[in-house]
Amino acid sequence: MTTAPASIVTAATKYRFRPGLIVAWTLLFIGGIIMVTPLIFMFSTSLKSAGQIYDLRLIPASPTLDNYIRVLSDGRFVRWFLNSSLIAVVVTVSCLFFDSLVAYTLAKFNFAGRKVIFLAILSTLMIPTEMLVIPWYLMSSKLGWLDSYWGIMFPGMMTAFGVFLMRQFFETVPNDFLEAARVDGLNEFQIWWKIAMPLVTPALSALAIFTFLGNWTAFFWPLIVTTDKDLYTLPVGLSSFAVEQSIQWEMIMTGAAIATIPTLLIFLFFQRYIVRGVMLGGVKG
Amino acid sequence: MASIELNKIVKQYGAVTAVHGIDLAIEDGEFVVFVGPSGCGKSTTLRMIAGLEDISGGELRIGGEVVNQREPKQRNIAMVFQNYAIYPHMTVAENIGFGLYTSKLGKAEKDARIRETAKVLGLEKLLERRPAALSGGQRQRVAIGRAMVRDPAVFLFDEPLSNLDAQLRGQMRLEIKQLHQRLGTTIVFVTHDQVEAMSLADKIVVMRDGHILQVGAPMDLYNRPGDIFTARFIGSPEMNMIGATLRDGRPEFGANSGSVRWNVGEGVPSGTGERKVSIGVRPQELTLMTADGGQSDFLIEGTVRVAEPHGSETFVHLDLTEGSIVARAPSDRVYRPGEKLCFAADGKNVRIFDAATEKLLH
């Protein structure tokens, strides 16, 4: 009667008493707490009135939704929310289209200089945004793009990271699929759109999530390129709460809490794509 | 339907020549099988016919027209790939219908064609399924359906059965042959499996190292292989080769002179001098002798190393003084290692190949 479970008991024992695993889980648990605490604190503060914000208790003594009503009835906040939404959506769609197109070309066509072009694109990943901001600004200024949606969006319309990520995925698409479509009479654009793109949906999802989140939280470049408050994105607008009046932490935290909702929702629904994307494309913050 | 002509077709990849100026005529409605080992250029040739590879030299005609510069879609061909290449994100109906993507037919007509094709291939009940929910054989049928639905002039098959298990492969082989009999469309089929080649082809093209070695009907190649490579490649188990020297028109078997005896008849290359040759005889052409062989032209004697019973027959591996052979023997008895056996063959079935050029002499 005891023969069958023997191996299970051994496996469970091994699993339970491996010291390395205990250390790893403990570190991950502490890491998780460190990551989540600011978020919890943000939501907690958003439920406090102005007088309570320096009371550091996590659960407010008298929770209130007044801050949310104030923020949402402030026309500027709604405008910034819409600005961020528009910019994130347009840039995401653009990245999905152009990054995939370039990646597909680099993965599936043989032409002289293919590797050099890919390396050149990849090498731009090493240049930090801070170094690019000045040339971007000068370019925007000369072309009259300052204080415009296009000015905010253009640097992100195509990304080296997206090209890299998508190329890795397109490499895995068997050539037979593409050749079968070629024999069936599709042109190269149709083959990409009708055959290759549906086959890399997981990668497209991952790229869409990364791009959307990256642009939703974009702060540095939108801050520099815009002075018109109507064009502010949400992070820039929230920071202006802190600057223009005495710092209203409860308002900033409420705005930030609302701004976090799309991010949380996206992560909740597309978690597996994010994990897969990180595993495939290396790490991207 | 259409004929295909290859005139001095060459394929080069940089400095490497994969196909060396081959000539071949494929008749309208013919089932032609390209066979050969990996890297012999058979798939490359097929892909050049399909338009998926550029032709480096020579002229390719389909239906009498030169198509070297034409895109695949302009050649009126359909191709079935080794990995089926049916799209995982489409249903069976969509996959079959994809062959009509560029067709100008109306939706109702397209649907009718899809249903008709599905009916022929026994896929009617699976039309709404996705490829992931299909077996290997069903996927292969979908791939064939996508090719069929367009009613092309030529079907190209690139090792379409190699991913199937042995039983299914046999079944699909039969279905493809029946399909050809029903449609009568020209088919070019690539395989490295000689059984497939023998059972399907009207005409077999044996290739090696980018050259065509021999073209002919399956039984012609089986009975009259032009060289040692074809002799060994066609037929299973492969043809036995025994080294010998032809001296003044008479074979001498050297170390094997005690094991092999051949009273040569007419037609053996005569002439003076000596020539190194290989004597070829198929395992199936050897008959087990019960006594000492009597009056048979060709006798071969050896010691059983191992016997492989196949049910209806047993293949016996015999050690000769030098080298070994395989012979087909009746399966009604057991052959024990170490046992001495004698086999005979009709002299007409014994072939002589030049050892240097590997070409058939007799």
XYZ file of C-alpha atoms in Angstrom:
647
model
C 0.000 0.000 0.000
C 2.879 2.366 0.589
C 4.805 1.763 -2.588
C 3.003 4.195 -4.859
C 3.270 7.411 -2.818
C 6.966 6.853 -2.036
C 8.225 8.946 -4.922
C 5.713 11.700 -4.187
C 6.835 11.898 -0.575
C 10.450 12.115 -1.707
C 9.681 14.876 -4.171
C 7.686 16.837 -1.600
C 10.401 16.463 1.002
C 13.045 17.603 -1.425
C 10.938 20.575 -2.400
C 10.169 21.609 1.177
C 13.621 21.423 2.668
C 15.848 22.862 0.000
C 17.537 25.771 1.808
C 18.206 27.679 -1.436
C 14.522 27.691 -2.162
C 13.663 29.089 1.262
C 16.162 31.926 0.798
C 14.823 32.628 -2.705
C 11.201 32.692 -1.601
C 12.041 34.928 1.375
C 13.907 37.396 -0.841
C 11.082 37.382 -3.391
C 8.544 37.957 -0.621
C 10.510 40.909 0.765
C 10.931 42.251 -2.783
C 7.184 41.931 -3.341
C 6.421 43.854 -0.137
C 8.864 46.611 -1.125
C 7.217 46.878 -4.565
C 3.642 46.881 -3.336
C 3.972 49.168 -0.297
C 4.160 52.474 -2.240
C 1.096 51.466 -4.240
C -0.892 50.619 -1.134
C 0.289 53.859 0.464
C -0.799 55.772 -2.654
C -4.318 54.324 -2.547
C -4.472 54.848 1.203
C -3.463 58.517 0.931
C -5.970 59.083 -1.873
C -8.709 58.163 0.611
C -7.503 60.642 3.246
C -8.526 64.252 3.646
C -5.906 67.018 3.486
C -5.556 67.093 7.254
C -4.871 63.389 7.550
C -2.154 62.938 4.978
C 0.708 63.005 7.461
C -1.019 60.384 9.522
C 0.965 57.417 8.209
C -1.569 54.726 9.101
C -2.310 52.492 6.123
C -6.025 52.378 6.796
C -7.349 55.943 6.982
C -9.181 56.898 10.193
C -12.073 58.400 8.200
C -11.825 57.331 4.543
C -13.345 59.686 2.005
C -13.897 59.731 -1.759
C -13.864 63.535 -1.844
C -10.453 63.611 -3.531
C -11.682 61.438 -6.380
C -14.724 63.666 -6.897
C -12.506 66.763 -6.895
C -9.971 65.299 -9.317
C -12.541 63.915 -11.723
C -14.550 67.112 -11.743
C -11.395 69.070 -12.593
C -11.550 69.462 -16.390
C -7.766 69.567 -16.677
C -7.319 66.120 -15.214
C -9.838 64.600 -17.624
C -8.065 66.329 -20.506
C -4.665 64.969 -19.415
C -6.176 61.534 -19.047
C -7.505 61.713 -22.598
C -4.179 63.118 -23.867
C -2.294 60.215 -22.329
C -4.814 57.748 -23.720
C -4.599 59.199 -27.222
C -0.813 59.329 -27.244
C -0.413 55.838 -25.787
C -2.878 54.323 -28.267
C -1.490 56.054 -31.377
C 2.128 55.306 -30.479
C 1.245 51.686 -29.672
C -0.549 51.137 -32.970
C 2.304 52.803 -34.834
C 4.913 50.662 -33.071
C 3.007 47.463 -33.743
C 2.766 48.299 -37.423
C 6.197 49.711 -38.198
C 8.281 47.630 -35.779
C 6.691 44.453 -37.128
C 7.178 45.524 -40.717
C 10.869 46.238 -40.197
C 11.344 43.139 -38.047
C 9.671 40.905 -40.624
C 11.859 42.307 -43.387
C 14.980 41.729 -41.312
C 13.916 38.225 -40.311
C 12.574 36.850 -43.565
C 14.301 38.561 -46.483
C 17.848 37.979 -47.591
C 19.545 41.134 -48.730
C 22.993 42.639 -48.481
C 23.561 44.499 -45.221
C 20.684 42.864 -43.391
C 22.764 42.064 -40.320
C 24.448 45.460 -40.303
C 21.097 47.230 -40.398
C 19.791 45.074 -37.575
C 22.885 45.750 -35.475
C 22.618 49.462 -36.199
C 19.009 49.473 -35.027
C 19.882 47.369 -32.000
C 22.797 49.616 -31.037
C 20.425 52.566 -30.582
C 19.081 50.737 -27.519
C 22.320 51.651 -25.796
C 21.734 55.389 -26.111
C 19.905 56.734 -23.046
C 16.840 58.941 -23.587
C 18.594 61.796 -21.749
C 21.144 61.991 -24.551
C 18.492 62.024 -27.233
C 16.290 64.668 -25.728
C 18.379 67.636 -26.911
C 18.510 66.572 -30.590
C 14.810 65.710 -30.452
C 14.052 69.128 -29.015
C 16.153 70.955 -31.633
C 14.481 68.954 -34.376
C 11.004 69.620 -33.006
C 11.795 73.295 -32.656
C 13.036 73.611 -36.252
C 10.110 71.672 -37.672
C 7.511 73.482 -35.589
C 6.508 70.409 -33.652
C 6.828 71.921 -30.170
C 3.559 71.961 -28.269
C 1.842 69.472 -30.522
C 0.662 65.880 -30.181
C 2.982 64.875 -33.010
C 5.889 66.473 -31.126
C 5.135 64.299 -28.096
C 4.624 61.155 -30.125
C 7.214 61.119 -32.896
C 10.226 59.766 -30.966
C 8.267 56.691 -29.958
C 6.486 55.900 -33.216
C 9.050 53.181 -33.927
C 11.348 51.548 -31.401
C 14.502 49.479 -31.650
C 13.226 47.312 -28.825
C 10.067 46.525 -30.779
C 12.054 45.641 -33.884
C 14.295 43.387 -31.828
C 11.408 41.664 -30.033
C 9.367 41.115 -33.182
C 12.352 39.900 -35.176
C 12.982 37.193 -32.602
C 9.402 36.003 -33.046
C 9.323 36.264 -36.844
C 12.462 34.117 -36.947
C 10.377 31.284 -35.482
C 7.686 31.462 -38.187
C 8.376 28.571 -40.588
C 9.236 29.713 -44.106
C 6.876 27.080 -45.486
C 3.913 29.187 -44.341
C 5.168 32.200 -46.243
C 6.113 30.220 -49.325
C 2.736 28.481 -49.377
C 1.094 31.900 -49.382
C 3.466 33.076 -52.118
C 2.453 30.097 -54.258
C -1.198 30.861 -53.461
C -0.727 34.263 -55.052
C -0.386 36.717 -52.172
C 1.966 39.653 -52.503
C 4.650 40.260 -49.896
C 2.598 42.786 -47.930
C -0.389 40.447 -47.830
C 1.827 37.581 -46.689
C 3.085 39.721 -43.817
C -0.357 40.967 -42.862
C -2.477 37.862 -43.426
C -0.049 35.080 -42.506
C 2.960 36.248 -40.518
C 1.246 38.754 -38.215
C -1.450 36.372 -36.893
C 1.275 33.844 -36.146
C 3.117 36.246 -33.839
C 0.102 37.439 -31.844
C 1.747 36.686 -28.474
C 4.677 38.926 -29.386
C 2.371 41.638 -30.681
C 0.446 41.514 -27.409
C 3.645 41.806 -25.401
C 4.878 44.694 -27.526
C 1.496 46.424 -27.322
C 1.510 46.177 -23.533
C 5.078 47.414 -23.159
C 4.528 50.303 -25.542
C 1.217 51.322 -24.042
C 2.553 51.258 -20.494
C 5.746 53.052 -21.496
C 3.822 55.875 -23.135
C 1.102 56.025 -20.528
C 3.705 56.748 -17.890
C 5.969 58.887 -20.127
C 7.061 61.990 -18.288
C 10.453 63.309 -19.281
C 9.990 64.030 -23.008
C 6.353 65.253 -22.790
C 7.476 67.624 -20.008
C 10.166 69.104 -22.240
C 8.259 69.333 -25.500
C 5.050 70.847 -24.106
C 4.346 74.128 -22.376
C 0.656 74.263 -23.261
C -1.178 72.748 -20.294
C -3.909 71.431 -22.574
C -1.307 69.113 -24.141
C 0.085 67.749 -20.875
C 0.065 64.034 -20.406
C -1.179 62.628 -17.117
C 2.212 62.262 -15.398
C 3.217 65.793 -16.445
C -0.134 67.169 -15.325
C 0.078 65.406 -11.976
C 3.518 66.814 -11.354
C 2.138 70.276 -12.052
C -0.254 69.785 -9.164
C 2.780 69.708 -6.982
C 4.402 72.770 -8.429
C 1.782 75.372 -9.055
C 0.076 75.333 -5.675
C 1.231 74.229 -2.315
C 1.843 70.534 -2.687
C -1.524 68.788 -2.450
C -0.354 65.225 -1.759
C -3.863 63.839 -1.445
C -4.705 65.212 -4.940
C -1.451 63.902 -6.448
C -2.016 60.498 -4.912
C -5.628 60.411 -6.130
C -4.598 61.366 -9.658
C -1.806 58.801 -9.573
C -4.226 56.158 -8.298
C -6.589 56.820 -11.205
C -3.654 56.824 -13.621
C -2.585 53.436 -12.263
C -5.927 51.802 -13.014
C -5.320 51.182 -16.771
C -1.852 49.839 -15.964
C -3.226 47.461 -13.379
C -6.019 46.317 -15.639
C -3.631 45.672 -18.507
C -1.311 43.725 -16.259
C -4.190 41.756 -14.802
C -5.563 40.679 -18.164
C -2.341 40.288 -20.138
C 0.024 39.037 -17.462
C 1.125 35.936 -19.364
C 2.020 37.946 -22.462
C 4.081 40.364 -20.382
C 6.027 37.536 -18.776
C 6.566 35.861 -22.147
C 7.628 39.146 -23.702
C 10.151 39.824 -20.955
C 11.558 36.320 -21.337
C 11.902 36.680 -25.087
C 13.027 40.233 -25.430
C 15.334 40.451 -22.465
C 14.421 42.969 -19.829
C 12.822 46.257 -20.657
C 11.712 48.708 -18.010
C -2.791 20.414 -66.965
C 0.599 21.122 -68.424
C 3.894 19.646 -69.436
C 7.150 20.780 -67.838
C 10.509 21.039 -69.547
C 13.820 21.596 -67.833
C 16.594 22.597 -70.219
C 20.098 22.782 -68.740
C 18.737 24.032 -65.427
C 21.450 25.238 -63.048
C 21.223 26.419 -59.466
C 24.133 28.143 -57.794
C 24.453 29.442 -54.264
C 27.492 31.698 -54.480
C 30.370 29.483 -55.509
C 28.464 26.285 -54.752
C 26.552 24.615 -57.571
C 23.554 22.699 -56.220
C 22.054 21.656 -59.561
C 24.320 21.052 -62.567
C 22.496 21.794 -65.799
C 19.818 19.115 -65.738
C 17.520 18.236 -68.646
C 14.134 16.666 -68.114
C 10.819 16.463 -69.921
C 7.666 15.847 -67.883
C 4.625 14.954 -69.934
C 1.197 16.417 -69.386
C -0.608 14.435 -66.678
C 2.457 12.466 -65.674
C 3.315 11.583 -62.062
C 7.037 12.200 -61.745
C 8.971 11.455 -58.572
C 12.367 12.995 -57.824
C 14.251 10.662 -55.548
C 17.692 10.785 -54.037
C 19.561 11.245 -50.770
C 19.564 14.499 -48.778
C 21.388 17.296 -50.552
C 21.063 15.761 -54.029
C 19.238 18.818 -55.393
C 15.757 17.320 -55.720
C 13.991 19.839 -53.480
C 15.953 22.699 -55.013
C 14.807 21.598 -58.463
C 11.203 21.420 -57.267
C 11.479 24.877 -55.718
C 12.844 26.238 -58.994
C 9.814 24.767 -60.783
C 7.610 26.416 -58.132
C 9.340 29.767 -58.535
C 10.492 29.844 -54.914
C 14.153 29.746 -55.979
C 15.723 31.784 -58.747
C 17.063 29.768 -61.647
C 20.787 30.476 -62.121
C 20.941 29.109 -65.641
C 18.963 27.239 -68.272
C 15.352 27.415 -69.268
C 12.200 26.221 -67.536
C 8.991 25.793 -69.499
C 5.566 25.048 -68.070
C 2.851 24.376 -70.621
C 5.286 25.341 -73.367
C 5.964 28.827 -71.985
C 9.260 29.956 -70.515
C 8.567 30.827 -66.866
C 12.055 31.567 -65.522
C 11.126 35.127 -64.619
C 7.554 34.484 -63.510
C 6.402 34.731 -59.923
C 5.026 31.518 -58.341
C 1.461 32.829 -58.589
C 1.858 33.333 -62.347
C 2.856 29.721 -62.985
C -0.511 28.118 -62.218
C 1.035 25.610 -59.856
C 0.103 24.476 -56.363
C 2.478 23.108 -53.798
C 2.168 20.858 -50.766
C 4.948 21.291 -48.234
C 6.724 18.855 -45.949
C 5.331 20.565 -42.838
C 1.909 20.918 -44.470
C 2.059 24.720 -44.026
C -1.582 24.931 -43.071
C -2.235 28.098 -41.150
C -2.907 27.479 -37.448
C -5.047 30.612 -37.076
C -7.530 29.538 -39.760
C -10.179 26.822 -39.795
C -10.036 23.920 -42.242
C -12.518 25.707 -44.524
C -10.472 28.917 -44.410
C -7.281 27.008 -45.084
C -8.728 25.243 -48.103
C -10.345 28.489 -49.260
C -7.025 30.276 -48.946
C -5.974 28.651 -52.184
C -8.661 30.806 -53.809
C -7.524 34.014 -52.100
C -6.628 35.752 -55.317
C -9.357 34.105 -57.353
C -12.062 36.282 -58.850
C -14.792 33.740 -58.084
C -17.857 34.870 -56.127
C -18.288 33.870 -52.494
C -20.967 31.260 -53.251
C -18.804 29.701 -55.923
C -15.779 29.691 -53.628
C -17.821 28.014 -50.892
C -19.035 25.408 -53.353
C -15.447 24.690 -54.446
C -14.313 24.387 -50.820
C -17.123 21.940 -50.032
C -16.460 19.934 -53.157
C -12.757 19.666 -52.328
C -13.515 18.772 -48.702
C -15.862 16.049 -49.924
C -13.236 14.521 -52.196
C -10.761 14.445 -49.314
C -13.229 13.348 -46.625
C -12.934 16.589 -44.671
C -16.581 17.685 -44.771
C -17.155 17.196 -41.057
C -13.965 18.979 -40.092
C -14.479 22.232 -41.977
C -14.911 24.363 -38.855
C -12.022 22.810 -36.960
C -8.628 24.399 -36.469
C -5.454 22.541 -37.497
C -4.490 21.959 -33.856
C -7.535 19.692 -33.527
C -6.573 17.539 -36.529
C -4.442 14.425 -36.832
C -1.329 14.356 -39.021
C -3.164 12.655 -41.876
C -6.049 15.123 -41.725
C -3.622 18.055 -41.786
C -1.959 16.589 -44.831
C -5.352 16.272 -46.503
C -6.098 19.927 -45.736
C -2.785 20.903 -47.335
C -3.669 18.852 -50.404
C -7.137 20.414 -50.384
C -5.678 23.906 -50.457
C -3.637 22.899 -53.475
C -6.538 21.113 -55.193
C -9.150 23.819 -54.782
C -7.425 26.050 -57.313
C -7.457 23.397 -59.988
C -3.829 24.123 -60.926
C -1.966 22.917 -63.989
C 0.736 21.263 -61.881
C 0.903 19.893 -58.341
C 4.230 20.018 -56.577
C 4.778 17.868 -53.489
C 7.865 18.431 -51.348
C 8.343 15.316 -49.189
C 4.743 15.546 -48.008
C 4.628 12.208 -46.226
C 7.868 12.311 -44.281
C 6.259 13.619 -41.084
C 3.679 10.841 -40.917
C 4.049 7.499 -39.166
C 4.572 4.398 -41.301
C 0.924 3.284 -41.333
C -0.453 6.700 -42.204
C 2.254 7.190 -44.809
C 1.094 4.072 -46.621
C -2.519 5.232 -46.476
C -1.751 8.749 -47.719
C 0.408 7.313 -50.495
C -2.584 5.394 -51.716
C -4.828 8.459 -51.497
C -2.400 10.605 -53.471
C -2.165 7.954 -56.163
C -5.958 7.689 -56.379
C -6.202 11.467 -56.501
C -3.841 11.542 -59.450
C -5.800 8.848 -61.208
C -8.978 10.859 -60.697
C -7.650 14.353 -61.524
C -5.039 13.440 -64.106
C -3.048 16.562 -63.241
C 0.715 16.673 -63.726
C 2.413 15.933 -60.409
C 6.026 16.440 -59.425
C 6.751 14.712 -56.149
C 9.974 14.839 -54.152
C 10.966 12.131 -51.708
C 14.011 10.371 -50.326
C 11.961 7.216 -49.815
C 12.372 4.784 -52.688
C 9.215 2.883 -51.678
C 7.180 6.056 -52.219
C 8.932 6.631 -55.514
C 8.312 3.098 -56.737
C 4.681 2.961 -55.695
C 3.608 6.411 -56.908
C 5.563 7.308 -59.997
C 4.882 6.984 -63.670
C 8.451 8.124 -64.034
C 11.246 8.234 -61.466
C 14.094 10.728 -61.639
C 17.085 9.575 -59.604
C 19.329 12.421 -58.520
C 22.696 12.614 -56.844
C 24.983 15.580 -56.185
C 22.899 17.873 -58.381
C 22.932 15.529 -61.380
C 20.209 13.334 -62.824
C 21.558 9.787 -62.852
C 18.648 8.008 -64.480
C 15.088 8.652 -65.581
C 12.621 5.877 -66.204
C 9.547 3.931 -65.235
C 9.811 2.355 -61.757
C 10.215 -1.220 -63.014
C 12.785 -0.150 -65.629
C 14.880 1.383 -62.905
C 14.407 -1.660 -60.721
C 15.317 -4.123 -63.435
C 17.849 -2.112 -65.401
C 19.536 0.375 -63.063
C 22.067 2.401 -65.010
C 24.632 2.552 -62.256
C 25.528 1.220 -58.827
C 23.937 4.162 -56.989
C 20.538 3.676 -58.649
C 20.815 -0.092 -58.261
C 21.298 0.279 -54.523
C 18.857 3.149 -54.033
C 15.908 1.529 -55.772
C 14.682 -1.649 -54.140
C 14.664 -2.780 -50.553
C 16.789 -4.420 -49.238
C 19.342 -2.861 -51.541
C 21.018 -4.796 -54.345
C 23.956 -7.009 -53.319
C 27.293 -6.030 -54.819
C 30.121 -8.528 -55.064
C 33.562 -7.450 -56.202
C 35.041 -9.332 -59.148
C 37.506 -9.059 -61.996
C 36.378 -9.536 -65.568
C 39.194 -11.295 -67.396
C 38.709 -11.964 -71.099
C 34.939 -11.848 -70.619
C 34.910 -14.217 -67.639
C 34.290 -13.075 -64.059
C 36.731 -14.099 -61.373
C 35.739 -13.645 -57.771
C 39.168 -13.700 -56.114
C 38.843 -14.474 -52.399
C 35.177 -15.290 -52.986
C 35.895 -17.855 -55.664
C 34.832 -20.580 -53.226
C 31.553 -18.765 -52.433
C 30.389 -17.508 -55.836
C 30.149 -19.349 -59.116
C 28.823 -17.946 -62.367
C 28.607 -19.695 -65.710
C 28.311 -16.566 -67.800
C 26.031 -16.600 -70.772
C 25.851 -14.265 -73.720
C 25.993 -10.511 -73.544
C 28.752 -10.233 -70.977
C 31.312 -7.697 -72.195
C 33.981 -9.718 -73.889
C 37.295 -8.492 -75.095
C 40.747 -9.051 -73.790
C 42.409 -7.648 -70.720
C 40.988 -7.301 -67.269
C 38.585 -4.933 -65.630
C 37.463 -4.467 -62.024
C 33.696 -4.877 -61.766
C 30.892 -5.200 -59.241
C 28.422 -8.026 -59.715
C 24.922 -6.993 -58.663
C 22.060 -9.272 -57.737
C 18.897 -8.385 -55.813
C 18.026 -10.308 -52.624
C 14.624 -11.073 -54.167
C 16.255 -12.624 -57.242
C 18.083 -15.243 -55.193
C 16.442 -18.618 -54.608
C 17.361 -20.916 -51.759
C 18.775 -24.186 -53.081
C 18.048 -27.317 -51.211
C 20.791 -29.469 -52.729
C 24.025 -28.270 -54.343
C 22.417 -25.881 -56.818
C 22.138 -28.197 -59.771
C 22.441 -26.465 -63.133
C 21.825 -22.835 -62.080
C 23.910 -20.174 -63.846
C 24.707 -18.234 -60.710
C 25.349 -19.787 -57.325
C 26.349 -18.186 -54.110
C 27.159 -19.896 -50.857
C 27.629 -18.404 -47.406
C 27.166 -18.692 -43.678
C 24.115 -17.271 -41.940
C 25.027 -14.299 -39.735
C 21.517 -13.146 -38.927
C 18.007 -13.801 -40.232
C 15.166 -11.256 -40.309
C 11.734 -12.885 -40.587
C 9.230 -10.503 -42.234
C 6.237 -12.819 -42.044
C 5.774 -13.745 -45.671
C 9.519 -14.014 -46.254
C 12.778 -14.021 -44.361
C 15.822 -11.973 -45.286
C 18.976 -13.884 -44.500
C 22.308 -12.080 -44.099
C 25.063 -14.353 -45.366
C 28.782 -13.962 -44.772
C 30.885 -14.848 -47.811
C 34.623 -15.411 -47.659
C 34.915 -11.694 -48.294
C 31.985 -9.381 -47.578
C 28.364 -10.316 -47.145
C 25.040 -10.405 -48.992
C 21.331 -10.456 -48.192
C 19.027 -13.069 -49.721
C 15.301 -13.622 -49.593
C 14.377 -17.058 -48.290
C 11.115 -18.830 -47.531
C 9.727 -18.073 -44.096
C 8.604 -21.639 -43.439
C 11.748 -22.550 -41.566
C 14.217 -21.114 -39.082
C 17.704 -20.038 -40.190
C 20.321 -20.393 -37.488
C 23.553 -18.391 -37.294
C 26.468 -20.421 -38.614
C 24.298 -22.483 -40.935
C 25.640 -22.866 -44.475
C 23.186 -21.966 -47.251
C 23.349 -21.928 -51.023
C 21.342 -19.534 -53.228
C 20.906 -19.491 -56.970
C 19.930 -16.778 -59.431
C 18.994 -16.669 -63.060
C 21.991 -15.385 -65.003
C 19.723 -12.872 -66.779
C 19.168 -11.115 -63.428
C 22.833 -10.744 -62.604
C 24.229 -7.335 -63.548
C 27.775 -6.226 -64.071
C 28.853 -2.688 -63.177
C 32.211 -1.101 -63.906
C 33.924 -0.646 -60.543
C 35.576 2.605 -61.622
C 32.760 4.428 -63.435
C 29.978 2.591 -61.526
C 28.061 2.349 -64.818
C 26.141 -0.732 -65.902
C 28.082 -2.931 -68.308
C 25.695 -5.859 -68.562
